[in-house]
XYZ file of N, CA and C in Angstrom:
441
model
N -12.683 -20.575 -25.528
C -11.365 -20.927 -25.067
C -10.669 -19.727 -24.416
N -10.762 -18.582 -25.061
C -10.129 -17.379 -24.511
C -10.813 -16.977 -23.210
N -12.146 -17.073 -23.168
C -12.888 -16.722 -21.956
C -12.487 -17.625 -20.800
N -12.270 -18.875 -21.071
C -11.832 -19.817 -20.039
C -10.459 -19.426 -19.490
N -9.562 -19.034 -20.361
C -8.231 -18.606 -19.924
C -8.311 -17.328 -19.095
N -9.185 -16.403 -19.480
C -9.338 -15.160 -18.728
C -9.887 -15.440 -17.334
N -10.902 -16.310 -17.242
C -11.485 -16.654 -15.949
C -10.453 -17.364 -15.074
N -9.711 -18.295 -15.635
C -8.698 -19.016 -14.860
C -7.599 -18.080 -14.377
N -7.175 -17.169 -15.220
C -6.145 -16.207 -14.830
C -6.645 -15.276 -13.731
N -7.877 -14.815 -13.869
C -8.451 -13.933 -12.853
C -8.577 -14.651 -11.524
N -9.070 -15.876 -11.539
C -9.192 -16.639 -10.295
C -7.833 -16.892 -9.646
N -6.832 -17.184 -10.453
C -5.499 -17.412 -9.905
C -4.939 -16.144 -9.276
N -5.155 -15.009 -9.929
C -4.666 -13.740 -9.371
C -5.380 -13.393 -8.079
N -6.682 -13.568 -8.050
C -7.458 -13.274 -6.839
C -7.059 -14.219 -5.707
N -6.892 -15.482 -6.015
C -6.485 -16.446 -4.987
C -5.101 -16.107 -4.432
N -4.188 -15.738 -5.305
C -2.847 -15.372 -4.843
C -2.841 -14.127 -3.974
N -3.603 -13.115 -4.383
C -3.686 -11.892 -3.573
C -4.358 -12.151 -2.235
N -5.392 -12.969 -2.235
C -6.083 -13.294 -0.983
C -5.162 -14.060 -0.043
N -4.449 -15.029 -0.561
C -3.519 -15.783 0.292
C -2.386 -14.912 0.814
N -1.874 -14.039 -0.018
C -0.793 -13.149 0.429
C -1.286 -12.196 1.523
N -2.484 -11.629 1.336
C -3.027 -10.717 2.342
C -3.315 -11.453 3.648
N -3.881 -12.641 3.565
C -4.191 -13.413 4.768
C -2.923 -13.855 5.497
N -1.931 -14.284 4.749
C -0.669 -14.691 5.375
C 0.008 -13.508 6.042
N -0.052 -12.350 5.396
C 0.531 -11.148 5.992
C -0.195 -10.759 7.270
N -1.511 -10.815 7.243
C -2.271 -10.503 8.454
C -1.964 -11.484 9.578
N -1.974 -12.767 9.269
C -1.767 -13.776 10.300
C -0.343 -13.782 10.837
N 0.619 -13.723 9.935
C 2.013 -13.854 10.370
C 2.604 -12.536 10.859
N 2.436 -11.476 10.088
C 3.089 -10.216 10.432
C 2.326 -9.416 11.482
N 1.002 -9.339 11.330
C 0.229 -8.502 12.250
C -0.117 -9.253 13.528
N -0.799 -10.380 13.394
C -1.242 -11.094 14.591
C -0.089 -11.737 15.358
N 0.730 -12.536 14.679
C 1.765 -13.296 15.369
C 2.883 -12.413 15.914
N 3.277 -11.398 15.171
C 4.435 -10.604 15.607
C 4.063 -9.342 16.351
N 2.956 -8.690 15.986
C 2.600 -7.418 16.618
C 1.641 -7.628 17.787
N 0.548 -8.324 17.550
C -0.469 -8.481 18.587
C 0.000 -9.442 19.670
N 0.433 -10.634 19.296
C 0.835 -11.635 20.281
C 2.340 -11.675 20.530
N 3.098 -10.829 19.877
C 4.546 -10.665 20.072
C 5.323 -11.993 20.056
N 5.008 -12.844 19.071
C 5.755 -14.076 18.871
C 5.368 -15.219 19.781
N 4.283 -15.106 20.528
C 3.876 -16.165 21.449
C 2.794 -17.076 20.872
N 2.659 -17.114 19.564
C 1.663 -17.964 18.919
C 2.295 -19.267 18.460
N 1.565 -20.361 18.640
C 2.042 -21.643 18.119
C 1.766 -21.698 16.617
N 2.386 -22.645 15.958
C 2.205 -22.789 14.508
C 0.760 -23.154 14.173
N 0.140 -23.993 14.998
C -1.251 -24.374 14.748
C -2.189 -23.185 14.921
N -1.948 -22.371 15.927
C -2.794 -21.191 16.146
C -2.615 -20.180 15.005
N -1.380 -20.018 14.548
C -1.122 -19.108 13.432
C -1.806 -19.598 12.154
N -1.827 -20.911 11.938
C -2.518 -21.476 10.778
C -4.024 -21.242 10.884
N -4.579 -21.403 12.080
C -6.009 -21.146 12.277
C -6.324 -19.668 12.049
N -5.441 -18.799 12.519
C -5.630 -17.362 12.291
C -5.512 -17.011 10.804
N -4.649 -17.710 10.084
C -4.519 -17.469 8.642
C -5.790 -17.881 7.913
N -6.388 -18.981 8.328
C -7.650 -19.400 7.713
C -8.760 -18.399 8.002
N -8.805 -17.883 9.221
C -9.791 -16.858 9.559
C -9.526 -15.585 8.768
N -8.255 -15.242 8.589
C -7.895 -14.037 7.837
C -8.305 -14.162 6.379
N -8.272 -15.358 5.813
C -8.723 -15.552 4.431
C -10.195 -15.184 4.311
N -10.989 -15.619 5.278
C -12.417 -15.291 5.253
C -12.621 -13.788 5.423
N -11.874 -13.178 6.343
C -12.001 -11.738 6.582
C -11.618 -10.949 5.332
N -10.512 -11.312 4.705
C -10.069 -10.621 3.484
C -11.112 -10.786 2.380
N -11.673 -11.972 2.245
C -12.704 -12.205 1.238
C -13.952 -11.372 1.482
N -14.394 -11.304 2.733
C -15.593 -10.515 3.069
C -15.345 -9.030 2.820
N -14.181 -8.538 3.224
C -13.851 -7.124 2.995
C -13.800 -6.826 1.499
N -13.224 -7.720 0.709
C -13.152 -7.515 -0.741
C -14.538 -7.481 -1.366
N -15.422 -8.361 -0.928
C -16.782 -8.382 -1.480
C -17.531 -7.117 -1.100
N -17.397 -6.684 0.151
C -18.069 -5.457 0.589
C -17.555 -4.252 -0.191
N -16.241 -4.150 -0.364
C -15.682 -3.047 -1.151
C -16.134 -3.109 -2.610
N -16.255 -4.301 -3.167
C -16.731 -4.433 -4.546
C -18.175 -3.969 -4.679
N -18.994 -4.277 -3.678
C -20.393 -3.843 -3.712
C -20.488 -2.330 -3.562
N -19.711 -1.770 -2.638
C -19.758 -0.327 -2.396
C -19.286 0.461 -3.618
N -18.260 -0.015 -4.279
C -17.678 0.724 -5.401
C -18.189 0.253 -6.761
N -19.279 -0.486 -6.781
C -19.768 -1.066 -8.022
C -20.136 -0.024 -9.067
N -20.721 1.071 -8.683
C -21.171 2.073 -9.644
C -20.164 3.217 -9.820
N -19.017 3.121 -9.185
C -18.008 4.166 -9.320
C -17.324 4.055 -10.672
N -16.745 5.143 -11.091
C -16.007 5.193 -12.344
C -14.738 4.346 -12.203
N -14.598 3.347 -13.045
C -13.449 2.445 -12.928
C -12.131 3.133 -13.255
N -12.168 4.139 -14.106
C -10.943 4.878 -14.417
C -10.409 5.580 -13.175
N -11.302 6.096 -12.353
C -10.888 6.751 -11.108
C -10.263 5.733 -10.171
N -10.880 4.563 -10.055
C -10.342 3.534 -9.165
C -8.976 3.033 -9.641
N -8.831 2.859 -10.935
C -7.542 2.417 -11.474
C -6.489 3.505 -11.286
N -6.867 4.760 -11.506
C -5.938 5.872 -11.289
C -5.519 5.956 -9.831
N -6.480 5.767 -8.924
C -6.155 5.804 -7.499
C -5.189 4.688 -7.128
N -5.422 3.495 -7.652
C -4.542 2.376 -7.345
C -3.117 2.646 -7.822
N -2.986 3.120 -9.046
C -1.651 3.400 -9.587
C -0.980 4.548 -8.844
N -1.732 5.602 -8.570
C -1.162 6.757 -7.873
C -0.771 6.398 -6.447
N -1.603 5.605 -5.769
C -1.284 5.213 -4.397
C -0.038 4.338 -4.352
N 0.065 3.406 -5.266
C 1.248 2.543 -5.302
C 2.504 3.354 -5.597
N 2.405 4.273 -6.552
C 3.578 5.078 -6.914
C 3.964 6.031 -5.799
N 2.995 6.707 -5.192
C 3.326 7.708 -4.177
C 3.752 7.084 -2.862
N 3.364 5.858 -2.617
C 3.765 5.215 -1.369
C 5.043 4.394 -1.530
N 5.189 3.718 -2.651
C 6.316 2.797 -2.794
C 7.577 3.434 -3.373
N 7.434 4.352 -4.304
C 8.622 4.947 -4.918
C 9.512 5.667 -3.906
N 8.960 6.525 -3.028
C 9.846 7.161 -2.049
C 10.531 6.157 -1.128
N 9.823 5.102 -0.762
C 10.416 4.101 0.131
C 11.562 3.377 -0.561
N 11.371 3.010 -1.807
C 12.433 2.312 -2.543
C 13.637 3.233 -2.741
N 13.385 4.482 -3.144
C 14.496 5.414 -3.358
C 15.225 5.731 -2.066
N 14.469 6.095 -1.011
C 15.115 6.428 0.261
C 15.827 5.219 0.850
N 15.205 4.055 0.755
C 15.807 2.851 1.330
C 17.096 2.439 0.650
N 17.193 2.690 -0.643
C 18.401 2.272 -1.355
C 19.463 3.358 -1.426
N 19.073 4.621 -1.402
C 20.042 5.695 -1.614
C 20.407 6.494 -0.366
N 19.644 6.387 0.701
C 19.879 7.215 1.883
C 20.160 6.327 3.083
N 21.368 6.408 3.594
C 21.761 5.555 4.720
C 21.032 5.923 6.011
N 20.569 7.153 6.132
C 19.897 7.596 7.351
C 18.397 7.343 7.361
N 17.894 6.582 6.410
C 16.463 6.295 6.330
C 16.084 5.305 7.423
N 15.117 5.688 8.256
C 14.740 4.864 9.407
C 13.345 4.281 9.221
N 12.927 3.487 10.197
C 11.586 2.905 10.170
C 10.534 3.999 10.302
N 10.794 5.010 11.127
C 9.848 6.120 11.235
C 9.724 6.860 9.901
N 10.815 7.050 9.208
C 10.773 7.672 7.887
C 9.985 6.827 6.899
N 10.150 5.512 6.999
C 9.395 4.607 6.136
C 7.901 4.755 6.396
N 7.514 4.787 7.664
C 6.084 4.941 7.994
C 5.540 6.267 7.502
N 6.279 7.354 7.720
C 5.818 8.666 7.261
C 5.688 8.710 5.743
N 6.644 8.129 5.038
C 6.585 8.121 3.578
C 5.412 7.280 3.081
N 5.206 6.123 3.689
C 4.125 5.236 3.257
C 2.761 5.845 3.544
N 2.519 6.202 4.790
C 1.196 6.724 5.152
C 0.967 8.125 4.592
N 2.014 8.925 4.514
C 1.872 10.255 3.932
C 1.537 10.200 2.455
N 2.208 9.312 1.719
C 1.907 9.154 0.302
C 0.494 8.659 0.071
N 0.059 7.693 0.882
C -1.312 7.192 0.749
C -2.339 8.261 1.101
N -2.081 9.005 2.164
C -3.024 10.046 2.580
C -3.120 11.154 1.539
N -1.981 11.613 1.044
C -2.005 12.661 0.026
C -2.688 12.200 -1.255
N -2.481 10.957 -1.630
C -3.160 10.431 -2.811
C -4.666 10.358 -2.587
N -5.082 9.892 -1.419
C -6.517 9.796 -1.125
C -7.169 11.174 -1.111
N -6.506 12.159 -0.523
C -7.063 13.519 -0.481
C -7.136 14.103 -1.886
N -6.084 13.924 -2.656
C -6.074 14.438 -4.028
C -7.179 13.802 -4.862
N -7.339 12.499 -4.753
C -8.370 11.822 -5.526
C -9.772 12.169 -5.026
N -9.929 12.408 -3.728
C -11.254 12.740 -3.182
C -11.742 14.088 -3.706
N -10.833 15.034 -3.918
C -11.223 16.342 -4.412
C -11.054 16.485 -5.918
N -10.801 15.370 -6.592
C -10.678 15.374 -8.044
C -12.047 15.579 -8.685
N -12.062 16.105 -9.877
C -13.323 16.328 -10.591
C -14.046 15.038 -10.916
N -13.317 13.992 -11.172
C -13.912 12.724 -11.579
C -14.223 11.806 -10.408
N -13.941 12.238 -9.202
C -14.141 11.404 -8.034
C -15.628 11.167 -7.773
N -16.002 9.972 -7.310
C -17.402 9.719 -6.978
C -17.898 10.608 -5.846
N -17.008 11.047 -4.969
C -17.421 11.893 -3.852
C -17.810 13.288 -4.327
N -17.239 13.751 -5.428
C -17.533 15.100 -5.922
C -18.471 15.082 -7.125
N -19.048 13.942 -7.427
C -19.904 13.833 -8.601
C -21.116 14.743 -8.501
N -21.730 14.855 -7.321
C -22.935 15.659 -7.199
C -22.627 17.155 -7.293
N -21.411 17.559 -6.935
C -21.057 18.975 -6.993
C -20.773 19.449 -8.399
N -20.205 18.608 -9.230
C -19.847 19.037 -10.582
C -20.336 18.011 -11.584
N -21.528 18.204 -12.053
C -22.046 17.295 -13.061
C -21.555 17.743 -14.437
N -21.443 16.828 -15.377
C -20.935 17.204 -16.707
C -21.816 18.229 -17.408
N -23.128 18.164 -17.176
C -24.000 19.109 -17.872
C -23.838 20.518 -17.328
N -23.485 20.656 -16.054
C -23.333 21.992 -15.479
C -22.037 22.652 -15.913
N -21.048 21.873 -16.294
C -19.764 22.451 -16.651
C -19.545 22.588 -18.151
N -20.414 22.016 -18.948
C -20.179 22.112 -20.392
C -20.623 23.477 -20.916
N -19.960 23.955 -21.916
C -20.270 25.284 -22.456
C -21.583 25.272 -23.234
N -21.939 24.123 -23.766
C -23.161 24.033 -24.534
C -24.401 24.275 -23.669
N -24.424 23.777 -22.448
C -25.603 23.961 -21.621
C -25.708 25.408 -21.131
N -24.560 26.057 -20.923
C -24.606 27.456 -20.496
C -25.122 28.357 -21.619
N -24.689 28.088 -22.840
C -25.148 28.924 -23.949
C -26.622 28.642 -24.259
N -27.069 27.431 -24.003
C -28.467 27.111 -24.256
C -29.377 27.794 -23.235
N -28.889 27.974 -21.995
C -29.729 28.620 -20.993
C -29.758 30.122 -21.190
N -28.739 30.691 -21.814
C -28.728 32.144 -22.064
C -29.635 32.517 -23.211
N -29.803 31.635 -24.160
C -30.562 31.973 -25.371
C -32.050 32.044 -25.146
């Protein structure tokens, strides 16, 4: 019974995130940026359906690529990226009257970039795993090689 509830909750969350991402791509990116408002409702709906497939394929590919990565690193990256990108935008947007769209872009992309760079050079990052293995950094292995 509990397993059924967990599966249903997970599917609902994934479906909601997929629909939100696809709707954002179709409505905000394609309809307003690429076609500058010249899309019909039927074309936008068709683009949203295509975006659902694209979002699903990208999610599956990312899941396959990151399958063997440390999940703690991925969870830390997600939390750090959300905090470093969204907190400055919320604070500046609510407290600073001179906050502009360019400032929003710099805060968003700068926070994401700094988080990605910090996590890439982290000790626990999958990218740096080959450079610093746990056995090479532990004191026990160094004392064993000296003896």
